[in-house]
PDB file of C-alpha atoms in Angstrom:
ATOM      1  CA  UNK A 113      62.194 154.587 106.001  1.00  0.00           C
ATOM      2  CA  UNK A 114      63.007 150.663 106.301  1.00  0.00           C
ATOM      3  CA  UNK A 115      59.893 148.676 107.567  1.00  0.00           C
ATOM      4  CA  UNK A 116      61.600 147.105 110.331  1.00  0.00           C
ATOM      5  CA  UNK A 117      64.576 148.621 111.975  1.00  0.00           C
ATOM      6  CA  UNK A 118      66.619 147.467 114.866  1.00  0.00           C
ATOM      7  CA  UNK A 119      69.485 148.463 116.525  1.00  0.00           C
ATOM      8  CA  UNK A 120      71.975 146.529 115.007  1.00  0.00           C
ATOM      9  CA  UNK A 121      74.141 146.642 118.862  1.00  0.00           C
ATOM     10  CA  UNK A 122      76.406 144.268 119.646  1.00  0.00           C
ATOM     11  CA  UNK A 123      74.766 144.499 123.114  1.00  0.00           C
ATOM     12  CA  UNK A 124      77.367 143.039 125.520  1.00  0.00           C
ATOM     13  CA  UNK A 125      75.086 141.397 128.519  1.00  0.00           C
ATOM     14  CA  UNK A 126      77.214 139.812 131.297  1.00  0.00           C
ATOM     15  CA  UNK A 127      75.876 136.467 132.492  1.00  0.00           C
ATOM     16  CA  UNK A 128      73.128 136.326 134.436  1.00  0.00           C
ATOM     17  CA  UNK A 129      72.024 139.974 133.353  1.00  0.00           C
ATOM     18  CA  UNK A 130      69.054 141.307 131.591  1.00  0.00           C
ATOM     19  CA  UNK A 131      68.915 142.901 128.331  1.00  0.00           C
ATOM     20  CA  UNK A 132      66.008 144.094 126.469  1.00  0.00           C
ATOM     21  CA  UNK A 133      65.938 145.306 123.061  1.00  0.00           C
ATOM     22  CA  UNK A 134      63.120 147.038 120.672  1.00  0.00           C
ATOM     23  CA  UNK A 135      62.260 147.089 117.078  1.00  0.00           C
ATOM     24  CA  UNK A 136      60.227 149.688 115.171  1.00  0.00           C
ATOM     25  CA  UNK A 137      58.096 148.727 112.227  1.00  0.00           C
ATOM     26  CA  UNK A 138      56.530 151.598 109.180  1.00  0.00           C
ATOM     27  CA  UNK A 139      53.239 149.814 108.350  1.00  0.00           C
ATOM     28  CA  UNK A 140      50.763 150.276 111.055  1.00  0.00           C
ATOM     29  CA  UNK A 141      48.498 147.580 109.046  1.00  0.00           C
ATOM     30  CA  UNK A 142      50.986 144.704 109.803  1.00  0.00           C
ATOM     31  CA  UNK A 143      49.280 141.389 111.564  1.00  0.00           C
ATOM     32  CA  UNK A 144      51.927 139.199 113.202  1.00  0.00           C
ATOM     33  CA  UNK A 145      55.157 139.683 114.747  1.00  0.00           C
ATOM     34  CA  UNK A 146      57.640 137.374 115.728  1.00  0.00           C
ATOM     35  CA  UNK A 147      61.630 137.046 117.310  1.00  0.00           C
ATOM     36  CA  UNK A 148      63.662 135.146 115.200  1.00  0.00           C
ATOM     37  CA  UNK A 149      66.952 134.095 116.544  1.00  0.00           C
ATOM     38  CA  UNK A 150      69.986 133.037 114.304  1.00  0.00           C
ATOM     39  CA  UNK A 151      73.699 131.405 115.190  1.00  0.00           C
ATOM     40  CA  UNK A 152      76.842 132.424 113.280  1.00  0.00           C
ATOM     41  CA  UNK A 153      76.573 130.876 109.778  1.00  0.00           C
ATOM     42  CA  UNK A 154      73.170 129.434 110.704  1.00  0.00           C
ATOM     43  CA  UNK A 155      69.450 130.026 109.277  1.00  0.00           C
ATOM     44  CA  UNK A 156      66.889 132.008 111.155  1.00  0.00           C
ATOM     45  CA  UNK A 157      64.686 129.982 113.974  1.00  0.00           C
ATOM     46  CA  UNK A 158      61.667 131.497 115.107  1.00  0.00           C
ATOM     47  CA  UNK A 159      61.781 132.095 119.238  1.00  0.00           C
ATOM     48  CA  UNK A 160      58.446 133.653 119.719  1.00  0.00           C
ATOM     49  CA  UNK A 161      55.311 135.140 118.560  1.00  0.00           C
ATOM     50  CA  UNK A 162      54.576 138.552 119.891  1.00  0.00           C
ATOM     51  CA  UNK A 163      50.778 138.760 120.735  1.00  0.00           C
ATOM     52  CA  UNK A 164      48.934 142.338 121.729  1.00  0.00           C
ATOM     53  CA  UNK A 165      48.787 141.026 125.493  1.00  0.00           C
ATOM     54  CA  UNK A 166      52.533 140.499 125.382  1.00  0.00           C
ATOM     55  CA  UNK A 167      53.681 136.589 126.176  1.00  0.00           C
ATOM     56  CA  UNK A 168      56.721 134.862 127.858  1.00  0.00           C
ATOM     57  CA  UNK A 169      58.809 131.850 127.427  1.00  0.00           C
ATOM     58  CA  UNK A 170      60.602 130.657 130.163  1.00  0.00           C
ATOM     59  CA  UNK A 171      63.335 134.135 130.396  1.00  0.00           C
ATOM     60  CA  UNK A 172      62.122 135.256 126.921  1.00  0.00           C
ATOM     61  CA  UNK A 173      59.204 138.066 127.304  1.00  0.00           C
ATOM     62  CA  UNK A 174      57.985 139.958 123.776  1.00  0.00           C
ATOM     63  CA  UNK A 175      55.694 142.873 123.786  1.00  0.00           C
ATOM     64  CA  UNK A 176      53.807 144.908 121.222  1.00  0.00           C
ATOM     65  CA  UNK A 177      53.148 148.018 121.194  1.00  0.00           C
ATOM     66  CA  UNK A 178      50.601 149.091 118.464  1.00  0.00           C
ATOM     67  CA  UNK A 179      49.806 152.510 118.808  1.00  0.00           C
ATOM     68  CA  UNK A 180      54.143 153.419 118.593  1.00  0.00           C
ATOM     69  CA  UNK A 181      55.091 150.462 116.252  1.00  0.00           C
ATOM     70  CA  UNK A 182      57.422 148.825 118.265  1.00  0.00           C
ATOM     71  CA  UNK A 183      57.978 145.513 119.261  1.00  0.00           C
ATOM     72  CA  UNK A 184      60.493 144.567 122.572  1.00  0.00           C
ATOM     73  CA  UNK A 185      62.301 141.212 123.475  1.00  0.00           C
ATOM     74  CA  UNK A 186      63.679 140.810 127.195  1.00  0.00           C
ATOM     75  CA  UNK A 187      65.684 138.580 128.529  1.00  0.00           C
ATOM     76  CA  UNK A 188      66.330 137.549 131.922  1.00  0.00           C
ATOM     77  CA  UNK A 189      69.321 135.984 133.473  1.00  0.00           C
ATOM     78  CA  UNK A 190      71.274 135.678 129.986  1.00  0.00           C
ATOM     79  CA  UNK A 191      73.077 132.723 129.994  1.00  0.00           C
ATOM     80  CA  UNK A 192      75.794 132.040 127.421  1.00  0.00           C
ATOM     81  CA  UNK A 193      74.117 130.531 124.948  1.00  0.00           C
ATOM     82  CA  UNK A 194      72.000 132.991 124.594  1.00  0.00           C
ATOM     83  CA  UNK A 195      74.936 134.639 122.188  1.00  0.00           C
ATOM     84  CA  UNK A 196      73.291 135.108 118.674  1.00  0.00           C
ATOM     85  CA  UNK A 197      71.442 138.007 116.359  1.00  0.00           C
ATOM     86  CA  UNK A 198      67.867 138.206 117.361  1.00  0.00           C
ATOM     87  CA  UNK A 199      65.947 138.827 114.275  1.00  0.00           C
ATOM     88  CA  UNK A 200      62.359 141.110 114.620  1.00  0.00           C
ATOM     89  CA  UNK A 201      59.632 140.076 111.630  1.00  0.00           C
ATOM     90  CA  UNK A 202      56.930 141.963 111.138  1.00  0.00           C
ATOM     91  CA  UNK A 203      54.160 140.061 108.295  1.00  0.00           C
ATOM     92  CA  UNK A 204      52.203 142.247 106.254  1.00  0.00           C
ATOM     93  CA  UNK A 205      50.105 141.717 103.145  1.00  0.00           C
ATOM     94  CA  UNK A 206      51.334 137.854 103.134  1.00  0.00           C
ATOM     95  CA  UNK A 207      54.936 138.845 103.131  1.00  0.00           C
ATOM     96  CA  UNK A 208      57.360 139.235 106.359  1.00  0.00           C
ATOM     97  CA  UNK A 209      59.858 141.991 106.592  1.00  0.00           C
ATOM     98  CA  UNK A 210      63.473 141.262 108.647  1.00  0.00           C
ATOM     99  CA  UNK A 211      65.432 143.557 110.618  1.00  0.00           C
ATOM    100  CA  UNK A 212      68.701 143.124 110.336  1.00  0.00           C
ATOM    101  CA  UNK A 213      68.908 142.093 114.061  1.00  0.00           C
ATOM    102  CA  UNK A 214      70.519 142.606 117.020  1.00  0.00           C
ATOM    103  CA  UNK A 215      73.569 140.759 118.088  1.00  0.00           C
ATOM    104  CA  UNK A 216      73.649 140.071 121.688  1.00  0.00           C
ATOM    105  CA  UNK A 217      77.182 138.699 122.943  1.00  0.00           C
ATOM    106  CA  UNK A 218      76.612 137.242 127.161  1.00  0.00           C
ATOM    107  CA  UNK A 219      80.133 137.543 128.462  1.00  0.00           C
ATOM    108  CA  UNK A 220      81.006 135.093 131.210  1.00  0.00           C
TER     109      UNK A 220
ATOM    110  CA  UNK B  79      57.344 122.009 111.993  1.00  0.00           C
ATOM    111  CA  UNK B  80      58.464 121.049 108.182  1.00  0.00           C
ATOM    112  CA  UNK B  81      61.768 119.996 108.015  1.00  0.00           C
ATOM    113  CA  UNK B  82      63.927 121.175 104.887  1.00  0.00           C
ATOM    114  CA  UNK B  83      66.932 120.067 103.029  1.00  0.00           C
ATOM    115  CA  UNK B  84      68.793 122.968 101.108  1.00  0.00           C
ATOM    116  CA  UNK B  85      71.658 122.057  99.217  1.00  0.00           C
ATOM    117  CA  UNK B  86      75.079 122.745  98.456  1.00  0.00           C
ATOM    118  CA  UNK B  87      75.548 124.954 101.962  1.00  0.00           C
ATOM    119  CA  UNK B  88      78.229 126.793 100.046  1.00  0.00           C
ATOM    120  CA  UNK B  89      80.167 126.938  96.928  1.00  0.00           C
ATOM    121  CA  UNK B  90      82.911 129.238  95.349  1.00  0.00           C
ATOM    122  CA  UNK B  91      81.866 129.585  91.589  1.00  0.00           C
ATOM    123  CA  UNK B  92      83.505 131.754  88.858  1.00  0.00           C
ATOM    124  CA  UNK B  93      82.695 135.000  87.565  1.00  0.00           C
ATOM    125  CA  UNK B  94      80.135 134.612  84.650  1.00  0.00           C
ATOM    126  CA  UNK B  95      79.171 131.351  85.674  1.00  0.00           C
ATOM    127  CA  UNK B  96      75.534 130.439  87.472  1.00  0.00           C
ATOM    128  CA  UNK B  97      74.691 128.892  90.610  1.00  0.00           C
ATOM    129  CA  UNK B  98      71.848 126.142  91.351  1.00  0.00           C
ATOM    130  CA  UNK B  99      70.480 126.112  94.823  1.00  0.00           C
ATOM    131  CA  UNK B 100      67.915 122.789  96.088  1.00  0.00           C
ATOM    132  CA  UNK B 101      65.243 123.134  98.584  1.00  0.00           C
ATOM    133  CA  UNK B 102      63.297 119.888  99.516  1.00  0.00           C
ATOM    134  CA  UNK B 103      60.681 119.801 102.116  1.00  0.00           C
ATOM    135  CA  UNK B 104      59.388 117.006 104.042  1.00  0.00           C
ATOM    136  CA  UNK B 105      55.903 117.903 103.557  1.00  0.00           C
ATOM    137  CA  UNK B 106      53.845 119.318 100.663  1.00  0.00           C
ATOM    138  CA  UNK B 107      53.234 123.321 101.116  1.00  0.00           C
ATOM    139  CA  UNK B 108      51.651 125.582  98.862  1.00  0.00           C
ATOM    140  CA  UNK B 109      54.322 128.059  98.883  1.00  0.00           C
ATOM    141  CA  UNK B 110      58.182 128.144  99.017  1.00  0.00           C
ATOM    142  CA  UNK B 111      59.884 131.304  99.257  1.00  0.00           C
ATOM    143  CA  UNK B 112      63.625 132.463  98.210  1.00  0.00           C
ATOM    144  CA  UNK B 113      65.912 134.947 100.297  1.00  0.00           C
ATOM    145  CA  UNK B 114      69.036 136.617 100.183  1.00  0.00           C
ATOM    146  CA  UNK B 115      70.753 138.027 103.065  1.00  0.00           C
ATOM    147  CA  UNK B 116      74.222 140.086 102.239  1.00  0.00           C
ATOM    148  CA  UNK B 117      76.892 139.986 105.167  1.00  0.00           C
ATOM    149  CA  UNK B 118      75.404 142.441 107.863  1.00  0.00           C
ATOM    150  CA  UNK B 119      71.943 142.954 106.528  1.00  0.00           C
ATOM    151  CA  UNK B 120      68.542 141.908 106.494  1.00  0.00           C
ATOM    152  CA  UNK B 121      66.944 139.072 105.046  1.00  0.00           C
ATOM    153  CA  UNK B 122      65.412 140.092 101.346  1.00  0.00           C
ATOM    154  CA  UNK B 123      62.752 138.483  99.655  1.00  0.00           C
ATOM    155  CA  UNK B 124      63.566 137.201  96.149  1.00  0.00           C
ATOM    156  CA  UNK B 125      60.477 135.608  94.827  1.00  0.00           C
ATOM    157  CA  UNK B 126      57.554 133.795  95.842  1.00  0.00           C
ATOM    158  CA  UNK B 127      58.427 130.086  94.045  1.00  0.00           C
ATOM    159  CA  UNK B 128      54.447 128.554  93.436  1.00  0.00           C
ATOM    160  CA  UNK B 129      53.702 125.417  91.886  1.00  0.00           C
ATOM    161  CA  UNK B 130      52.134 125.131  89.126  1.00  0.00           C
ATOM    162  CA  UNK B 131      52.588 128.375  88.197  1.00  0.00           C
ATOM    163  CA  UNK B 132      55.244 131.121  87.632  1.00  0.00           C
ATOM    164  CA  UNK B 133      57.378 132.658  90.533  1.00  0.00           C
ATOM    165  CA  UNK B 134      56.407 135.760  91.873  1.00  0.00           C
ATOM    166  CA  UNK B 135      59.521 138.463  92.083  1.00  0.00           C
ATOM    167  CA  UNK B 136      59.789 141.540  94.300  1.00  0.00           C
ATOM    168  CA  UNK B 137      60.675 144.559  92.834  1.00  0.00           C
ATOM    169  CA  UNK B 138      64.721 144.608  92.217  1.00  0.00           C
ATOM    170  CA  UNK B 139      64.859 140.834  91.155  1.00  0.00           C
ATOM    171  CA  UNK B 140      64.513 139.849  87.800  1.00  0.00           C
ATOM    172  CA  UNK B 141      63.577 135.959  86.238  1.00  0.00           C
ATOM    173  CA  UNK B 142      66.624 136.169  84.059  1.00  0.00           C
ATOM    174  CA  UNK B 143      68.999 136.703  86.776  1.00  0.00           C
ATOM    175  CA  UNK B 144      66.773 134.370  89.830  1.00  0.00           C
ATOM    176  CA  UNK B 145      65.288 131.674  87.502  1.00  0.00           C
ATOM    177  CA  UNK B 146      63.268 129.317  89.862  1.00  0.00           C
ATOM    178  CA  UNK B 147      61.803 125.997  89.137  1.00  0.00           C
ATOM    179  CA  UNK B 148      58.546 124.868  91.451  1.00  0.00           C
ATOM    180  CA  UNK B 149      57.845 121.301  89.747  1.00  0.00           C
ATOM    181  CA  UNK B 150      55.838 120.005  92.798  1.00  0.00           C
ATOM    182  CA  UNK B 151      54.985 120.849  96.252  1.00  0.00           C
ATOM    183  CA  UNK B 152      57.979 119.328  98.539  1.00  0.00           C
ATOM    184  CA  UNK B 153      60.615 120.805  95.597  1.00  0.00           C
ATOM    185  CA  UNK B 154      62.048 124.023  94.533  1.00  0.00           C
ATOM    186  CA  UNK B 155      65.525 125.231  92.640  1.00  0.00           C
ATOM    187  CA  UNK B 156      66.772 129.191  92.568  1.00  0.00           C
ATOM    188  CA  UNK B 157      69.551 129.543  90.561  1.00  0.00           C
ATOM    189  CA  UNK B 158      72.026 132.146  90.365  1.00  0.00           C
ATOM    190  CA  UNK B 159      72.674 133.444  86.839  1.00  0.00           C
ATOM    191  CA  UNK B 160      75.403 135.514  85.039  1.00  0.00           C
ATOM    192  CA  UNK B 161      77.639 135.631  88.419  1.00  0.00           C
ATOM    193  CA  UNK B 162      79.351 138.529  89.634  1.00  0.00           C
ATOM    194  CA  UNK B 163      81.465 139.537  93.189  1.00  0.00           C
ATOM    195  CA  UNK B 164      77.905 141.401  94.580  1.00  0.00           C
ATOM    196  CA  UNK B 165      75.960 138.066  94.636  1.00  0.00           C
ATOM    197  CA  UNK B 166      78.134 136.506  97.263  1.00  0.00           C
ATOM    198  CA  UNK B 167      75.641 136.021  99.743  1.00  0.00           C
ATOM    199  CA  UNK B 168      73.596 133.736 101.673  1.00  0.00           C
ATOM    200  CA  UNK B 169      70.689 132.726 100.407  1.00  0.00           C
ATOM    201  CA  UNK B 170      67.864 130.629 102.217  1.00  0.00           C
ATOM    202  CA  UNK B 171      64.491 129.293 101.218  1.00  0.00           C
ATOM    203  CA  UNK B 172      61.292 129.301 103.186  1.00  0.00           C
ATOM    204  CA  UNK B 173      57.913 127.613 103.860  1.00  0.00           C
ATOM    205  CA  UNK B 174      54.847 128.090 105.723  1.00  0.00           C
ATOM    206  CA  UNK B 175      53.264 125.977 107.562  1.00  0.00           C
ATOM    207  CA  UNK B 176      50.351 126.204 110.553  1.00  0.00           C
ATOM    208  CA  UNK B 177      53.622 126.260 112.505  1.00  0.00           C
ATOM    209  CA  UNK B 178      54.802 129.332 111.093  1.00  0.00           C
ATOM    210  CA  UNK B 179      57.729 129.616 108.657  1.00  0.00           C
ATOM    211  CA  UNK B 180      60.903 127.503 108.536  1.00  0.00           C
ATOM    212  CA  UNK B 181      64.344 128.235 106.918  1.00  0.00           C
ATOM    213  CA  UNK B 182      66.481 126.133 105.073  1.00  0.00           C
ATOM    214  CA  UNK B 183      69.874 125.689 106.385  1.00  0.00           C
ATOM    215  CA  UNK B 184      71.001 128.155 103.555  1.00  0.00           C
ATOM    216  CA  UNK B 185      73.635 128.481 100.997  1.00  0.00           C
ATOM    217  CA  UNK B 186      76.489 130.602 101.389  1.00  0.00           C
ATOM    218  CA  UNK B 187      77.341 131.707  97.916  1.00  0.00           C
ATOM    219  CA  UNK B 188      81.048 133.573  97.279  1.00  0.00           C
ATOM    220  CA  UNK B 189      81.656 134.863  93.728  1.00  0.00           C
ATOM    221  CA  UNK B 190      86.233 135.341  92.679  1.00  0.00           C
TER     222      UNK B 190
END
């Protein structure tokens, strides 16, 4: 089993939509979580932490869920530039584990 | 957040030949870290680059083929050795800082 796995989509959103998408980690004794998003041809930037309360960000909201191992990232009113492969990373034992992302695509 | 300067952002190299990628940081951090992410996957960790010492390597990556050089704390080189077609990739470092970690701009690496 990978440690973090994420539907991989593309997740066509029209504008102004909501989408929400989850990831699942494998080791229950991971500490942080965090959305990464990344452009075409561009490095990984980090979009949010994911705390146990859950936390928002403007139209961004991240939750954790502990007791399933999953991690969710919702966002409201998608606007077009909002087009790029969110990344979920999971640290454990000093090292963070990718998912390969999910690709969301707005359409106007 | 630490600002860093990877370098060449891509290159076409030969068959056989080897690859030398720059990371320089605007800050000194303890540790820099080297990735490779193939087209549609995840990032991978190569190595753990620490100065002062040698580079740590996760299982699948050898020194031989991912030499690394750490000689101070805003510096770090991974080069590519012995090319062949499966290490076209990208390939990124990493730091950490209190603000959490920060890619370079990455290299994208294709091997003819």
């Amino acid at each position: 089993r990978k440690e973090v796995e994420q539907d991989p989509g593309p997740f066509n959103v029209p504008e102004g939509a909501t989408v929400a998408f989850n990831c699942t980690y494998s080791n229950s004794a991971s500490q942080s979580f965090f959305w990464y998003r990344q452009d075409c041809r561009k490095e990984p930037k980090l979009l949010m932490s994911v705390y146990s309360s859950g936390n928002e960000d403007g139209r961004f909201t991240a939750q954790l869920n502990r007791a399933s191992q999953y991690i969710s990232l919702l966002i409201r009113d998608s606007k077009l530039s909002d087009s790029a492969t969110y990344l979920c990373v999971v640290k454990g034992n000093n090292r963070l584990a990718f998912g390969k992302g999910n690709q969301v695509v707005v359409i106007p | 957040s630490a600002v860093i300067s990877q370098k060449p952002s891509r290159d076409i190299c030969q068959r056989g030949t080897s690859l030398t990628i720059q990371c320089q940081v605007d800050s000194q951090v303890t540790m820099m870290f080297w990735y490779r992410q193939q087209p549609g996957q995840s990032l991978t960790l190569i190595a753990t680059a620490n100065q002062g010492s040698e580079a740590t390597y996760e299982s699948g990556f050898v020194i031989d083929k991912f030499p690394i050089s750490r000689p101070n704390l805003t510096f770090s080189t991974l080069t590519v050795s012995n090319l062949s077609p499966e290490d076209s990739s990208i390939y990124l470092c990493s730091v950490v800082t209190d603000e959490g970690y920060t890619f370079g701009s990455g290299t994208r690496l294709t091997v003819v």
